[in-house]
Amino acid sequence: MVLLQIQEPGGKPARPKHRLAVGIDLGTTNSLVAARCGLKVETLPDESGEHLLPSIVHYGSDGLISVGRKAKAFALTDPKNTLVSVKRMLGKGLTELRQLGHYLPYEFDATREDTAPAVLTHAGSKDPVAVSSDILSVLKARAERALKGELEGAVITVPAYFNDAQRQQTKEAAELAGINVLRLLNEPTAAAVAYGLDSADQGNIVVFDLGGGTFDVSLLSLTRGVFEVLSTGGDTNLGGDDFDRLLAAWLISQSGESAVVEGEALQLANELKHQLSDVEEVEFTMEDYQGSLSREQFAEIAKEPLSRAMMICRRSLRDARLGLDEIDNVVLVGGSTRMPLVRAAVAEFFGREPLTSIDPDKVVAVGAGIQADVLIGNKSDSDFLLLDVTPLSLGIETMGELVEKIIPRNTTIPVSRAQEFTTFKDGQTAMALHVLQGEREAVADCRSLARFTLRGIPSMVAGAAKIRVTFQVDADGLLSVSAEEIFTGVKSEIQVKPSYGLEAETIESILQASQENARADMELRSLQEAKVDAMQLIDAVAAAVIADPQLLEEGEEQRINEGVAALAAALENGSSAEVSDLTAALNRISGDFAARRMDVHISRALQGESI
Amino acid sequence: MQVPEDYFSLFSLERRFAIDKNALAANFRALQNENHPDRVAADDEQAKLLAVQKSSLLNDAYATLKSPLARAGYLLTLQGVDVEGVSQDDLDMAVLMEQMELREKVAEAPAGEAGLAVLLPIKRDIQSRIAAREQRFVANLEGDDLSSAKRVFHELQFLHKLFQEIEVNEEKRLGY
């Protein structure tokens, strides 16, 4: 998305010495912005001194858009117009969203069900990109006020596990808010940046990030200013909200109150969860019910999401080919890691106390701020670099509805990989390509990113055309795919656009091969190829007839000779298509004879005779 | 960054199977440091595109040399050997028997987490077989016996594949 650049009258303003760039942590529950203030990179507060901006937007009937704490107040009174945890909706279709079973008190825009899920609000239909953009605008304004200048760029963090569609939409939201995106940075990587530079650590680091809505674990190695992401794992639907939900369900079942509003139980659950971070046991009242909750009980209630998180840790270690004894540091990120039960589980699994010296809510924004400062060029002499990896495998659909992986997960990016495909029908001039993301083998189990058709393939026998499909993932983790027909040399490219769950089928970009100027060259080359094939076949058939005349059936030799003669004539002055067609015809005529020879030779070989 | 003769010279390494992994990693990081797109994040599109290409090449080269199997295949490719195609001559009956025996052992492991104790020694066994094959590969390559080297390479492919399958098997037993 290209934005209008509005120039002030009177020419360009003088460029400030220090270019203004910020790091933004666009979170599910809270968002933050951080920038260099003097020697340190710090998060920036709003006018009332608050650093955390709740990621909530309310669209009022009076046309007023409120973001953050003000919007939060409307969550109970006007839920239909108050959008919370919108990050979870990014890059998803409505059907998929409903399957995830989140609390969605919204009215969705029926006219846009096929594309992005959009919520009908007082301010009109709002999709997740527009809502995220409203949050980012507030952070941008906050930064420009605090830094007293115009922002030149921002590093925006995303969960390492975000897929292509989710990354694309995050970038779109930033651009909609008028923010120049320097880089999308994986959240755990940002956290390690914050710790790495502050404490000058060397070695292997685990970043355990349990936020409100998402869980990420990354393994990084840090050597002389270069971070290499060894592996990432996570779950876009695992976070503190799950603990709230489980606790709310427990509260409702304990009190036996069917009259309890789900939203109220959730709020109480959230309060109790926070209180348990400071005390061993809390008392509570819900309607008429009075009860108590201990840390131990809470640990039992929250067992499932916690063990799921530990399983993902185990897998990431394996992906990175690291043993537990090779881990030097464990970094905690995300407000949910304040829960003592989470800290205990992490310490037990990794066999060491995790680092907690930086506020787990701010650490990602601080890391992004450091990276933004480097990328905008304020620290050009820095020898600090981040090498990220692809979180999910990327591939293409092949025969039998299976996915052929072209770029496996945890490949260092940027990366470019090519694979050759061919036609499976004679005279096929188009090929449908289906780009997928995911780890499973079956197409149905992976996420469809895009479908497109390569047209203008020269008409050839099956298997003769060569189509090279190249996947390129840039440093932001965004994918573009290009397809090239090798005979014509024509190349076309698409950037894979975000798709929305099941509706992805409807996304179709067409690669029209504009092959006019290459056509003559192509005809010549394909004729030469066809002639080579034809001559090889004639030689092979002639040799076979001489070697095994006893295997020929009645009339077969004559049919074969006729086929050879026709093909030989076409070799003199035929077109590539004629030569190809007659080659295919001769292949069919001599096919049975060839099959009989094969059988005989194999049975001889099995009996120990040399061929 | 100059267009390199091969991946080894790109990282200032000698073209051979045994490499100094620390030197590889250090040279890779130094080159990425100079050529990564992040170095030109505030520049124009042309500079970014060029950086993406250079950086991709470095990542690909590093991944190829870092993995012993990919490195072995790459050394053969440099010698003009086609490692993609496998013909009957490339496979020894004894190798197929070895694979069958190892796979039978894996299949006999008891279900669930109890099987993990059985899989662990099989993995160690495969690792030592891989080490022995790598030595033979180096000897063949140095003795210019490319067809034997190719055979050993395919054997290594089999062993690495089996090793990976066992790891997936382990993951399933652990419930993910």
Coordinates of C-alpha atoms in Angstrom, one line a residue, chain A residues 150-434:
Chain A
E150 CA 7.9 13.2 12.9
L151 CA 8.5 9.4 12.9
E152 CA 10.7 8.1 10.1
G153 CA 10.1 4.5 10.6
A154 CA 9.1 1.7 13.0
V155 CA 9.9 -1.9 13.8
I156 CA 6.7 -3.8 14.6
T157 CA 6.8 -7.1 16.4
V158 CA 4.8 -10.1 15.5
P159 CA 4.6 -13.5 17.1
A160 CA 7.2 -15.8 15.6
Y161 CA 4.4 -18.2 14.8
F162 CA 2.5 -15.7 12.7
N163 CA 1.8 -17.0 9.2
D164 CA 2.2 -15.1 6.0
A165 CA -1.3 -13.7 6.0
Q166 CA -1.0 -12.5 9.5
R167 CA 2.3 -10.8 8.8
Q168 CA 0.9 -9.1 5.7
Q169 CA -2.0 -7.7 7.6
T170 CA 0.1 -6.4 10.4
K171 CA 2.2 -4.5 7.8
E172 CA -1.0 -3.2 6.1
A173 CA -2.3 -1.9 9.4
A174 CA 0.9 0.0 10.0
E175 CA 0.9 1.5 6.6
L176 CA -2.7 2.5 7.0
A177 CA -1.7 4.4 10.1
G178 CA 1.0 6.2 8.1
I179 CA 3.9 4.2 9.6
N180 CA 6.9 3.3 7.5
V181 CA 7.7 -0.3 8.5
L182 CA 11.4 -0.9 8.7
R183 CA 11.0 -4.5 9.7
L184 CA 8.6 -7.0 11.1
L185 CA 10.4 -8.5 14.0
N186 CA 9.6 -11.7 15.8
E187 CA 8.6 -10.9 19.4
P188 CA 10.8 -13.4 21.1
T189 CA 13.7 -12.2 19.0
A190 CA 13.0 -8.6 20.1
A191 CA 13.0 -9.8 23.8
A192 CA 16.4 -11.4 23.3
V193 CA 17.7 -8.2 21.7
A194 CA 16.6 -6.3 24.8
Y195 CA 18.5 -8.7 27.1
G196 CA 21.4 -9.4 24.8
L197 CA 22.5 -5.9 24.5
D198 CA 21.8 -4.9 28.1
S199 CA 23.7 -7.7 29.6
A200 CA 26.1 -8.6 26.8
D201 CA 25.3 -12.2 26.9
Q202 CA 26.8 -15.0 24.8
G203 CA 25.5 -18.4 24.1
N204 CA 22.1 -20.1 23.6
I205 CA 19.0 -18.4 24.8
V206 CA 15.4 -19.6 25.2
V207 CA 12.7 -17.0 25.0
F208 CA 9.5 -18.1 26.6
D209 CA 6.7 -15.7 25.7
L210 CA 3.3 -16.2 27.2
G211 CA 1.2 -13.2 26.4
G212 CA -2.5 -12.6 26.7
G213 CA -3.4 -14.5 23.5
T214 CA -0.4 -16.1 22.0
F215 CA 2.5 -18.3 23.1
D216 CA 5.9 -18.3 21.5
V217 CA 9.1 -20.1 22.3
S218 CA 12.3 -19.3 20.4
L219 CA 15.8 -20.6 20.6
L220 CA 18.5 -18.2 19.7
S221 CA 22.3 -18.3 19.6
L222 CA 24.1 -15.1 20.2
T223 CA 27.7 -14.7 18.9
R224 CA 29.5 -11.4 18.6
G225 CA 26.5 -9.3 18.0
V226 CA 24.8 -11.7 15.6
F227 CA 21.6 -13.3 16.8
E228 CA 20.8 -16.5 14.9
V229 CA 17.3 -17.9 15.5
L230 CA 17.8 -21.6 15.7
S231 CA 14.2 -22.5 16.0
T232 CA 10.8 -21.1 16.8
G233 CA 7.6 -22.8 18.0
G234 CA 4.4 -21.6 19.4
D235 CA 0.6 -21.5 19.3
T236 CA -1.4 -18.5 18.1
N237 CA -4.2 -19.6 20.4
L238 CA -2.6 -20.1 23.7
G239 CA -2.2 -17.4 26.3
G240 CA -3.3 -15.8 29.5
D241 CA -6.8 -15.6 28.2
D242 CA -7.0 -19.4 28.3
F243 CA -6.1 -19.3 32.0
D244 CA -8.9 -16.7 32.5
R245 CA -11.4 -18.8 30.6
L246 CA -10.6 -22.0 32.5
L247 CA -10.7 -20.2 35.8
A248 CA -14.0 -18.5 34.9
A249 CA -15.5 -21.9 34.0
W250 CA -14.3 -23.3 37.3
L251 CA -15.8 -20.3 39.2
I252 CA -19.2 -20.8 37.5
S253 CA -19.2 -24.5 38.2
Q254 CA -18.2 -23.9 41.9
S255 CA -20.8 -21.3 42.5
G256 CA -23.5 -23.3 40.6
E257 CA -24.9 -19.9 39.5
S258 CA -26.4 -20.2 36.0
A259 CA -27.3 -16.6 36.2
V260 CA -23.7 -15.5 36.2
V261 CA -22.8 -13.5 33.2
E262 CA -19.8 -15.0 31.4
G263 CA -18.2 -11.6 31.0
E264 CA -18.4 -11.0 34.8
A265 CA -16.9 -14.4 35.6
L266 CA -14.1 -13.7 33.2
Q267 CA -13.4 -10.4 34.9
L268 CA -13.3 -12.0 38.3
A269 CA -11.1 -14.8 37.0
N270 CA -8.7 -12.2 35.7
E271 CA -8.6 -10.3 39.0
L272 CA -8.0 -13.5 41.0
K273 CA -5.2 -14.6 38.6
H274 CA -3.4 -11.3 39.2
Q275 CA -3.9 -11.5 43.0
L276 CA -2.4 -15.0 43.1
S277 CA 0.8 -13.6 41.7
D278 CA 1.3 -11.9 45.1
V279 CA -0.4 -14.1 47.6
E280 CA -0.8 -17.9 48.1
E281 CA -4.6 -17.9 48.4
V282 CA -7.4 -15.5 47.7
E283 CA -11.0 -15.2 48.9
F284 CA -13.7 -14.2 46.5
T285 CA -17.4 -13.5 46.3
M286 CA -19.5 -14.2 43.2
E287 CA -23.2 -13.3 43.4
D288 CA -24.1 -15.0 46.7
Y289 CA -21.3 -17.6 46.6
Q290 CA -18.2 -17.1 48.7
G291 CA -15.2 -19.2 48.1
S292 CA -11.4 -19.3 48.0
L293 CA -8.8 -20.2 45.5
S294 CA -5.2 -21.3 46.2
R295 CA -2.2 -21.3 43.9
E296 CA -2.2 -25.1 44.0
Q297 CA -5.9 -25.2 42.9
F298 CA -5.1 -22.7 40.1
A299 CA -2.2 -24.8 38.9
E300 CA -4.5 -27.8 38.6
I301 CA -7.1 -25.8 36.7
A302 CA -4.5 -24.4 34.3
K303 CA -2.7 -27.7 33.8
E304 CA -3.7 -28.2 30.2
P305 CA -2.5 -24.9 28.6
L306 CA 0.7 -25.1 30.7
S307 CA 1.6 -28.6 29.6
R308 CA 0.8 -27.7 26.0
A309 CA 3.4 -24.9 26.3
M310 CA 6.0 -27.2 27.7
M311 CA 5.5 -29.6 24.9
I312 CA 6.1 -26.9 22.4
C313 CA 9.3 -26.0 24.3
R314 CA 10.5 -29.6 23.9
R315 CA 9.8 -29.6 20.2
S316 CA 11.7 -26.3 19.7
L317 CA 14.8 -27.8 21.5
R318 CA 14.7 -30.7 19.1
D319 CA 14.3 -28.5 16.1
A320 CA 17.3 -26.5 17.2
R321 CA 19.2 -29.7 17.9
L322 CA 20.0 -28.5 21.4
G323 CA 20.0 -30.4 24.6
L324 CA 18.7 -28.9 27.9
D325 CA 22.4 -28.7 29.1
E326 CA 23.3 -26.4 26.2
I327 CA 20.8 -23.7 27.2
D328 CA 22.6 -20.7 28.8
N329 CA 19.7 -18.4 29.5
V330 CA 15.9 -18.4 29.7
V331 CA 14.1 -15.1 29.1
L332 CA 10.5 -14.6 30.2
V333 CA 8.2 -12.4 28.2
G334 CA 4.6 -11.5 28.4
G335 CA 2.4 -10.5 31.3
S336 CA 1.3 -14.1 31.9
T337 CA 4.8 -15.1 32.9
R338 CA 4.2 -13.1 36.1
M339 CA 2.1 -16.1 37.3
P340 CA 4.2 -18.0 39.8
L341 CA 2.9 -21.3 38.4
V342 CA 4.3 -20.4 35.0
R343 CA 7.7 -19.4 36.4
A344 CA 7.9 -22.6 38.4
A345 CA 7.0 -24.7 35.4
V346 CA 9.6 -23.0 33.2
A347 CA 12.3 -23.2 35.9
E348 CA 11.6 -26.9 36.4
F349 CA 11.6 -27.8 32.7
F350 CA 14.8 -25.9 31.8
G351 CA 16.5 -26.7 35.2
R352 CA 17.4 -23.0 35.8
E353 CA 15.9 -19.8 37.0
P354 CA 14.7 -17.6 34.2
L355 CA 15.8 -14.0 33.6
T356 CA 13.2 -11.5 34.8
S357 CA 15.2 -8.2 35.3
I358 CA 13.3 -6.4 32.4
D359 CA 9.5 -6.0 32.8
P360 CA 8.0 -8.9 30.9
D361 CA 5.4 -6.6 29.5
K362 CA 7.9 -4.1 28.1
V363 CA 10.8 -6.2 27.0
V364 CA 9.5 -6.9 23.5
A365 CA 8.9 -3.2 22.8
V366 CA 12.3 -2.3 24.2
G367 CA 14.0 -4.8 21.9
A368 CA 12.0 -3.5 18.9
G369 CA 13.1 0.0 19.8
I370 CA 16.8 -1.0 19.9
Q371 CA 16.4 -2.7 16.5
A372 CA 14.6 0.4 15.0
D373 CA 17.4 2.6 16.1
V374 CA 19.9 0.4 14.3
L375 CA 17.8 0.0 11.1
I376 CA 17.1 3.7 10.7
G377 CA 20.9 4.2 10.6
N378 CA 21.6 5.9 13.9
K379 CA 24.0 3.2 14.7
S380 CA 25.6 2.5 11.3
D381 CA 28.8 1.2 12.9
S382 CA 26.9 -1.4 14.9
D383 CA 27.9 -5.0 14.3
F384 CA 24.6 -6.2 15.5
L385 CA 22.4 -8.3 13.2
L386 CA 19.4 -10.5 13.5
L387 CA 19.0 -13.6 11.4
D388 CA 15.4 -14.9 11.6
V389 CA 13.9 -18.1 10.4
T390 CA 10.6 -19.2 8.7
P391 CA 8.2 -20.3 11.4
L392 CA 6.2 -22.7 9.1
S393 CA 7.0 -24.8 6.1
L394 CA 6.0 -23.5 2.7
G395 CA 5.2 -25.7 -0.2
I396 CA 3.1 -26.5 -3.2
E397 CA 0.3 -29.0 -3.9
T398 CA 1.3 -32.0 -5.9
M399 CA -0.5 -35.1 -7.2
G400 CA -2.8 -36.9 -4.7
E401 CA -3.5 -33.7 -2.7
L402 CA -0.2 -33.9 -1.0
V403 CA 2.1 -30.9 -0.2
E404 CA 5.6 -30.8 -1.4
K405 CA 7.7 -28.7 0.9
I406 CA 9.9 -26.2 -0.8
I407 CA 11.1 -24.2 2.2
P408 CA 11.1 -26.2 5.4
R409 CA 10.3 -24.5 8.7
N410 CA 13.2 -22.9 10.6
T411 CA 15.1 -22.1 7.4
T412 CA 17.1 -18.9 7.9
I413 CA 15.6 -16.0 5.9
P414 CA 15.8 -14.3 3.5
V415 CA 15.7 -17.4 1.4
S416 CA 15.1 -18.4 -2.2
R417 CA 14.3 -22.0 -3.2
A418 CA 13.3 -23.3 -6.6
Q419 CA 11.7 -26.6 -7.6
E420 CA 11.0 -27.8 -11.1
F421 CA 7.6 -29.2 -12.1
T422 CA 6.4 -30.5 -15.4
T423 CA 3.1 -31.1 -17.3
F424 CA 1.3 -34.4 -17.0
K425 CA -0.9 -34.3 -20.1
D426 CA 0.1 -34.0 -23.7
G427 CA -0.4 -30.5 -25.1
Q428 CA -1.1 -29.1 -21.7
T429 CA -0.7 -25.3 -21.9
A430 CA -1.6 -24.2 -18.4
M431 CA -0.7 -25.3 -14.9
A432 CA -2.5 -24.6 -11.7
L433 CA -0.3 -23.9 -8.7
H434 CA -1.5 -24.0 -5.1

